[in-house]
Amino acid sequence: MLNKGITEEELFSFFSCKKREDLDHNFILSSMCTLPHDVAVRAHCMFMETNLGDPGLFPGTADLERQLIERFGTLFHLPGAGGYATSGGTESNIQALRLAKVIKKVAAPNVVLPESAHFSFKKACDILDLEMRPVPLGADLRICPDLAAELVDKNTVCLVGVAGTTEYGMVDPIADLSKIAVLHDVFLHVDAAFGGMVVPFLERPIPFDFALPGVTTIAVDPHKMGMSTIPAGCLLTRDPEMLDALNIATPYLTVKHEYTLAGTRPGAPVAGALAVLDYLGMDGMKAVVAGCMKNTQRLIAGMETFGFPRAATPDVNVATFVAQTVPTPWKVSWTRQGHLRIVCMPHVHRDRIEAFLADIGEMHA
Ligand code: PLP
């Protein structure tokens, strides 16, 4: 730390330099995050100092969190669902597994999850000392429900399905997993961190939410397709009281208990997330998702014309291809199987798709 502070001008000229080192969103095709919506930024700034870890001091902000959960409950066919705002999919997945473990106390707990599950489940299982039982995927890159059923036993505390896989954008057959969960009385967590803000707005939605009787909890991230500021995730529970199983005493706060993982929690991104939902409404979100899906289809068609076949036909706006390289300065990512992966987020407008196609076409001409 400097002994004597620097001027504001020096400080922000240094920050401007650092900001310029970050990549330009015009070329970012690999991220599941996007530029925040203007109303999210405005709401975020308005609630900058709020701390949901001590909600009695910020009852207005706490009410925004309640409303955010209510919006998602309604969107996911259970208006009275419980839940709270997390820092994102990782925290939601950790907390879901923590809840499952606390609810079903067994000596050697295990979790049955698809091979496509996000790496946050590895973190969760490490922290919570849970055995991971990966279920192979079918040729369609979705979890194979019969194999999942075979791996469930009396020590299974949680079955996991993914609505919108990180690498290939697939939605697992959650309806089949729901049947297994009901039959074996097992907790079913749906990781809809990405797809939770895509699937409900598709022309033909795929069943994945509380309308299915076996679904216990759902993770959804407004900071991905919800265009909120970062960090904004939500964990939803079928039973509104369920999270109380995680309560610990918080003697010096305005509340006496808390079930959240983080203590201090920002209200700003919660306001940002709610702002986008209320500003756009169902119609606005449907338009955003329709645009992203159309761009995904255009990208797939364009790439195939150049001789780069799709690796999968995705359920959500994640496109994957058999390809080796891409021209600079485009920033794409690569799946574990070596496929080129592009996420058609809201900032990836049609002209960016066309520009990328022109560049890759020229490179391989
Ligand atoms: N779950 C899925 C399906 C994801 O795609 C991701 C991130 O991409 C996560 C969980 C983790 O989310 P976060 O990085 O917000 O913790």
Coordinates of C-alpha atoms and ligand atoms in Angstrom, one line a residue:
M1 CA 0.0 0.0 0.0
L2 CA 1.2 3.5 -0.8
N3 CA 2.2 5.7 2.1
K4 CA 0.6 8.7 0.5
G5 CA -2.5 8.4 -1.7
I6 CA -2.5 9.4 -5.4
T7 CA -4.8 11.9 -7.1
E8 CA -8.2 10.9 -8.4
E9 CA -7.0 11.8 -11.9
E10 CA -3.9 9.5 -11.6
L11 CA -6.1 6.8 -10.2
F12 CA -8.7 6.8 -12.9
S13 CA -6.2 7.2 -15.7
F14 CA -4.5 4.0 -14.4
F15 CA -7.9 2.3 -14.2
S16 CA -8.7 3.4 -17.8
C17 CA -5.5 1.7 -18.9
K18 CA -6.4 -1.5 -17.1
K19 CA -9.9 -1.4 -18.5
R20 CA -8.5 -1.1 -22.0
E21 CA -6.6 -4.4 -21.4
D22 CA -9.9 -6.2 -21.1
L23 CA -11.3 -7.8 -24.2
D24 CA -13.8 -6.0 -26.3
H25 CA -17.3 -7.6 -26.0
N26 CA -17.7 -7.3 -29.8
F27 CA -15.3 -10.2 -30.1
I28 CA -16.3 -12.3 -27.0
L29 CA -18.2 -15.3 -28.2
S30 CA -17.2 -17.7 -25.4
S31 CA -19.0 -16.2 -22.3
M32 CA -22.2 -17.1 -20.6
C33 CA -22.2 -13.6 -19.2
T34 CA -23.1 -10.5 -21.2
L35 CA -23.2 -6.8 -21.1
P36 CA -25.7 -5.8 -18.4
H37 CA -29.0 -4.1 -19.5
D38 CA -29.1 -0.3 -19.0
V39 CA -31.9 -0.6 -16.4
A40 CA -29.8 -3.2 -14.5
V41 CA -26.8 -0.8 -14.3
R42 CA -29.1 2.0 -13.1
A43 CA -30.7 -0.1 -10.4
H44 CA -27.3 -1.5 -9.4
C45 CA -25.9 2.0 -8.8
M46 CA -29.0 3.0 -6.8
F47 CA -28.5 0.1 -4.4
M48 CA -24.7 0.1 -4.3
E49 CA -24.3 0.2 -0.5
T50 CA -27.0 -2.3 0.5
N51 CA -26.2 -5.5 2.3
L52 CA -28.8 -8.3 2.3
G53 CA -26.7 -10.1 4.9
D54 CA -28.3 -7.7 7.5
P55 CA -31.8 -7.4 6.0
G56 CA -33.4 -5.5 8.9
L57 CA -31.2 -2.5 8.0
F58 CA -32.4 -2.7 4.3
P59 CA -36.1 -3.8 4.4
G60 CA -36.8 -2.2 1.0
T61 CA -33.9 -4.1 -0.7
A62 CA -34.9 -7.3 1.2
D63 CA -38.4 -6.9 -0.3
L64 CA -36.8 -6.7 -3.8
E65 CA -35.1 -10.0 -3.1
R66 CA -38.4 -11.5 -2.0
Q67 CA -40.0 -10.2 -5.2
L68 CA -37.2 -11.6 -7.4
I69 CA -37.8 -15.0 -5.9
E70 CA -41.5 -14.6 -6.4
R71 CA -41.0 -13.7 -10.1
F72 CA -38.9 -16.8 -10.6
G73 CA -41.3 -19.0 -8.6
T74 CA -44.2 -17.9 -10.9
L75 CA -42.0 -18.3 -14.1
F76 CA -41.2 -21.8 -12.9
H77 CA -44.9 -22.7 -12.2
L78 CA -44.8 -22.4 -8.4
P79 CA -45.7 -18.9 -7.3
G80 CA -45.1 -19.7 -3.6
A81 CA -41.6 -21.2 -4.0
G82 CA -38.9 -20.3 -1.5
G83 CA -35.4 -19.3 -2.2
Y84 CA -32.8 -16.5 -2.0
A85 CA -30.4 -14.6 -4.2
T86 CA -26.9 -16.2 -4.4
S87 CA -23.7 -15.0 -6.1
G88 CA -24.3 -17.3 -9.0
G89 CA -24.6 -20.9 -10.2
T90 CA -21.7 -22.2 -8.1
E91 CA -23.1 -21.0 -4.8
S92 CA -26.6 -22.2 -5.8
N93 CA -25.3 -25.7 -6.6
I94 CA -23.3 -25.8 -3.4
Q95 CA -26.2 -24.8 -1.3
A96 CA -28.6 -27.2 -3.0
L97 CA -26.3 -30.2 -2.3
R98 CA -25.7 -28.9 1.3
L99 CA -29.5 -28.8 1.8
A100 CA -29.9 -32.3 0.3
K101 CA -27.2 -33.6 2.6
V102 CA -28.7 -32.0 5.7
I103 CA -32.2 -33.3 4.9
K104 CA -31.2 -36.9 4.3
K105 CA -28.7 -38.0 6.9
V106 CA -26.8 -41.1 5.7
A107 CA -23.3 -42.3 6.6
A108 CA -21.8 -42.3 3.0
P109 CA -23.9 -39.8 1.0
N110 CA -23.6 -39.8 -2.8
V111 CA -24.8 -37.5 -5.6
V112 CA -26.0 -38.9 -9.0
L113 CA -25.3 -36.3 -11.7
P114 CA -24.8 -36.2 -15.5
E115 CA -21.3 -36.3 -16.9
S116 CA -22.1 -32.9 -18.4
A117 CA -22.6 -31.3 -15.0
H118 CA -20.8 -28.0 -14.5
F119 CA -17.5 -28.2 -12.5
S120 CA -19.1 -26.3 -9.6
F121 CA -20.6 -29.7 -8.6
K122 CA -17.0 -31.0 -8.1
K123 CA -16.3 -28.1 -5.8
A124 CA -19.6 -28.8 -3.9
C125 CA -18.8 -32.5 -3.5
D126 CA -15.3 -31.7 -2.3
I127 CA -16.5 -29.2 0.3
L128 CA -19.4 -31.4 1.5
D129 CA -17.6 -34.7 1.3
L130 CA -20.1 -36.3 -1.1
E131 CA -19.3 -39.1 -3.5
M132 CA -19.9 -38.1 -7.1
R133 CA -21.6 -40.6 -9.3
P134 CA -21.4 -39.4 -12.9
V135 CA -24.0 -40.7 -15.3
P136 CA -23.0 -41.3 -18.9
L137 CA -24.8 -39.3 -21.6
G138 CA -26.7 -40.7 -24.5
A139 CA -25.7 -40.0 -28.1
D140 CA -27.9 -36.9 -27.8
L141 CA -25.5 -35.5 -25.1
R142 CA -28.3 -35.7 -22.5
I143 CA -28.2 -37.7 -19.3
C144 CA -29.3 -41.3 -19.8
P145 CA -32.2 -41.7 -17.3
D146 CA -32.1 -45.5 -17.1
L147 CA -28.4 -45.4 -16.1
A148 CA -29.2 -42.6 -13.6
A149 CA -31.9 -44.8 -12.0
E150 CA -29.3 -47.7 -11.7
L151 CA -26.9 -45.5 -9.8
V152 CA -29.5 -44.2 -7.3
D153 CA -29.4 -46.1 -4.0
K154 CA -30.3 -45.6 -0.4
N155 CA -27.3 -43.4 0.2
T156 CA -28.2 -41.0 -2.7
V157 CA -28.9 -37.6 -1.2
C158 CA -29.4 -35.8 -4.5
L159 CA -30.1 -36.5 -8.2
V160 CA -29.1 -33.6 -10.5
G161 CA -30.3 -32.6 -14.0
V162 CA -29.1 -29.7 -16.1
A163 CA -31.4 -27.4 -18.1
G164 CA -28.9 -25.9 -20.6
T165 CA -25.6 -27.6 -20.3
T166 CA -22.5 -25.4 -20.2
E167 CA -20.7 -27.1 -23.0
Y168 CA -23.3 -28.2 -25.5
G169 CA -26.5 -26.3 -24.5
M170 CA -28.6 -29.4 -23.9
V171 CA -31.6 -29.8 -21.6
D172 CA -31.6 -33.1 -19.8
P173 CA -34.8 -35.2 -19.7
I174 CA -35.9 -33.7 -16.4
A175 CA -39.4 -35.2 -16.7
D176 CA -37.8 -38.7 -16.6
L177 CA -35.5 -37.6 -13.7
S178 CA -38.6 -36.3 -11.9
K179 CA -40.2 -39.8 -12.1
I180 CA -37.1 -41.4 -10.7
A181 CA -37.0 -38.8 -7.9
V182 CA -40.6 -39.5 -7.0
L183 CA -40.2 -43.3 -7.2
H184 CA -37.1 -43.3 -4.9
D185 CA -38.1 -40.3 -2.8
V186 CA -34.8 -38.5 -3.7
F187 CA -34.1 -34.8 -3.8
L188 CA -33.9 -33.6 -7.4
H189 CA -31.9 -30.4 -8.1
V190 CA -32.1 -28.8 -11.5
D191 CA -29.2 -26.7 -12.6
A192 CA -30.9 -24.1 -14.8
A193 CA -28.2 -21.5 -14.2
F194 CA -28.1 -20.9 -17.9
G195 CA -31.3 -22.4 -19.3
G196 CA -33.6 -21.0 -16.6
M197 CA -33.7 -17.7 -18.4
V198 CA -34.0 -19.3 -21.9
V199 CA -36.3 -22.3 -21.8
P200 CA -39.4 -20.6 -20.4
F201 CA -39.2 -18.1 -23.2
L202 CA -38.8 -20.6 -26.1
E203 CA -41.6 -21.0 -28.6
R204 CA -41.8 -24.6 -27.5
P205 CA -40.6 -24.8 -23.8
I206 CA -39.1 -28.0 -22.6
P207 CA -40.4 -29.3 -19.1
F208 CA -37.7 -28.7 -16.5
D209 CA -39.3 -26.8 -13.6
F210 CA -41.6 -27.2 -10.5
A211 CA -44.5 -28.3 -12.8
L212 CA -42.7 -31.6 -12.6
P213 CA -43.6 -33.1 -9.2
G214 CA -40.1 -34.5 -8.4
V215 CA -38.2 -31.2 -8.8
T216 CA -37.0 -30.0 -5.3
T217 CA -34.7 -27.1 -6.1
I218 CA -33.7 -25.0 -9.1
A219 CA -30.6 -22.8 -9.7
V220 CA -31.1 -19.9 -12.1
D221 CA -28.6 -17.1 -12.9
P222 CA -29.9 -13.6 -13.8
H223 CA -26.2 -12.6 -14.5
K224 CA -26.2 -14.9 -17.5
M225 CA -29.2 -14.6 -19.8
G226 CA -31.0 -12.3 -17.4
M227 CA -28.6 -9.4 -18.3
S228 CA -28.3 -8.3 -14.7
T229 CA -25.1 -7.0 -13.2
I230 CA -22.7 -9.5 -11.7
P231 CA -23.1 -11.3 -9.3
A232 CA -26.7 -12.5 -9.4
G233 CA -27.9 -16.0 -9.0
C234 CA -31.0 -17.5 -7.4
L235 CA -31.7 -20.8 -5.6
L236 CA -35.4 -21.7 -5.6
T237 CA -37.0 -24.3 -3.4
R238 CA -40.3 -26.1 -3.8
D239 CA -41.0 -26.0 -0.1
P240 CA -40.7 -22.3 1.1
E241 CA -39.5 -23.4 4.6
M242 CA -36.9 -25.9 3.3
L243 CA -33.9 -23.6 3.5
D244 CA -34.5 -23.2 7.3
A245 CA -32.8 -26.6 7.6
L246 CA -29.5 -24.7 7.0
N247 CA -30.1 -22.0 9.6
I248 CA -27.3 -21.0 11.9
A249 CA -27.6 -18.4 14.7
T250 CA -26.5 -14.9 13.9
P251 CA -26.4 -13.2 17.3
Y252 CA -25.4 -9.6 16.5
L253 CA -27.5 -9.0 13.3
T254 CA -31.0 -7.7 12.8
V255 CA -32.1 -11.3 12.1
K256 CA -31.4 -14.1 14.4
H257 CA -30.7 -16.8 11.8
E258 CA -29.4 -17.1 8.3
Y259 CA -29.3 -20.0 5.8
T260 CA -27.2 -18.3 3.1
L261 CA -23.7 -19.3 2.3
A262 CA -22.2 -15.8 2.1
G263 CA -22.7 -13.4 5.1
T264 CA -22.5 -10.0 3.5
R265 CA -24.6 -10.1 0.3
P266 CA -24.9 -7.3 -2.3
G267 CA -28.4 -5.9 -2.9
A268 CA -27.3 -4.1 -6.0
P269 CA -27.3 -7.0 -8.5
V270 CA -30.6 -8.2 -7.0
A271 CA -32.1 -4.8 -7.8
G272 CA -30.5 -5.1 -11.2
A273 CA -32.0 -8.6 -11.9
L274 CA -35.5 -7.5 -10.9
A275 CA -35.2 -4.3 -12.9
V276 CA -34.6 -6.3 -16.1
L277 CA -37.4 -8.8 -15.5
D278 CA -39.9 -6.0 -14.8
Y279 CA -38.7 -3.7 -17.5
L280 CA -38.8 -6.3 -20.3
G281 CA -41.6 -8.5 -19.0
M282 CA -42.5 -11.8 -20.6
D283 CA -42.8 -10.3 -24.1
G284 CA -39.4 -8.5 -23.9
M285 CA -37.6 -11.6 -22.6
K286 CA -39.2 -13.7 -25.3
A287 CA -37.9 -11.3 -27.9
V288 CA -34.4 -11.4 -26.5
V289 CA -34.4 -15.2 -26.4
A290 CA -35.9 -15.5 -29.9
G291 CA -33.1 -13.2 -31.2
C292 CA -30.4 -15.3 -29.5
M293 CA -31.9 -18.6 -30.9
K294 CA -32.2 -17.1 -34.4
N295 CA -28.5 -16.1 -34.3
T296 CA -27.6 -19.5 -33.0
Q297 CA -29.4 -21.1 -36.0
R298 CA -27.8 -18.6 -38.4
L299 CA -24.3 -19.4 -37.0
I300 CA -24.9 -23.1 -37.3
A301 CA -26.1 -22.8 -40.9
G302 CA -23.3 -20.5 -41.9
M303 CA -20.6 -22.7 -40.3
E304 CA -22.0 -25.8 -42.0
T305 CA -21.8 -24.0 -45.4
F306 CA -18.1 -23.5 -44.8
G307 CA -17.6 -27.2 -43.9
F308 CA -17.6 -27.0 -40.1
P309 CA -20.3 -29.4 -39.0
R310 CA -22.3 -28.9 -35.8
A311 CA -21.2 -31.1 -32.9
A312 CA -24.8 -31.0 -31.5
T313 CA -28.2 -29.5 -32.2
P314 CA -28.6 -27.4 -29.0
D315 CA -31.8 -26.8 -27.0
V316 CA -30.5 -23.3 -26.0
N317 CA -28.2 -20.7 -27.5
V318 CA -24.9 -22.6 -27.3
A319 CA -23.4 -23.7 -30.7
T320 CA -20.6 -26.3 -31.1
F321 CA -18.6 -27.3 -34.1
V322 CA -16.0 -29.6 -35.5
A323 CA -13.2 -27.0 -36.2
Q324 CA -9.6 -26.5 -35.3
T325 CA -8.8 -22.8 -35.2
V326 CA -10.5 -19.4 -35.4
P327 CA -9.1 -16.1 -36.7
T328 CA -7.9 -13.4 -34.3
P329 CA -9.2 -11.4 -32.4
W330 CA -12.3 -13.6 -31.9
K331 CA -12.5 -15.2 -28.5
V332 CA -14.2 -18.6 -28.5
S333 CA -13.9 -21.6 -26.2
W334 CA -13.3 -25.3 -26.7
T335 CA -15.2 -28.2 -25.0
R336 CA -13.5 -31.1 -23.3
Q337 CA -14.1 -33.1 -26.4
G338 CA -12.3 -30.5 -28.5
H339 CA -15.3 -28.8 -30.2
L340 CA -15.4 -25.1 -30.9
R341 CA -18.0 -23.5 -28.7
I342 CA -19.8 -20.2 -29.2
V343 CA -22.5 -18.8 -26.9
C344 CA -24.9 -16.5 -28.7
M345 CA -25.5 -14.1 -25.8
P346 CA -27.5 -10.9 -26.2
H347 CA -24.4 -8.9 -26.9
V348 CA -23.6 -11.2 -29.8
H349 CA -25.7 -9.3 -32.4
R350 CA -26.5 -10.6 -35.9
D351 CA -23.8 -8.3 -37.4
R352 CA -21.2 -10.0 -35.0
I353 CA -22.2 -13.4 -36.2
E354 CA -21.9 -12.3 -39.9
A355 CA -18.5 -10.7 -39.2
F356 CA -17.3 -13.9 -37.5
L357 CA -18.6 -16.0 -40.4
A358 CA -16.9 -13.8 -43.0
D359 CA -13.6 -14.0 -41.1
I360 CA -13.6 -17.7 -40.5
G361 CA -14.8 -18.3 -44.1
E362 CA -11.9 -16.2 -45.4
M363 CA -9.4 -18.0 -43.2
H364 CA -10.3 -21.4 -44.5
A365 CA -11.0 -20.4 -48.1
Ligands
PLP1 N1 -24.2 -24.2 -13.9 C1 -24.1 -24.1 -15.2 C2 -25.0 -24.9 -16.1 C3 -23.2 -23.1 -15.8 O1 -23.2 -23.0 -17.1 C4 -22.4 -22.3 -14.9 C5 -21.5 -21.4 -15.5 O2 -21.3 -21.2 -16.6 C6 -22.5 -22.5 -13.5 C7 -23.4 -23.5 -13.0 C8 -21.7 -21.7 -12.6 O3 -22.1 -20.4 -12.5 P1 -21.3 -19.2 -11.9 O4 -20.0 -19.1 -12.7 O5 -22.2 -18.1 -12.0 O6 -21.0 -19.6 -10.5

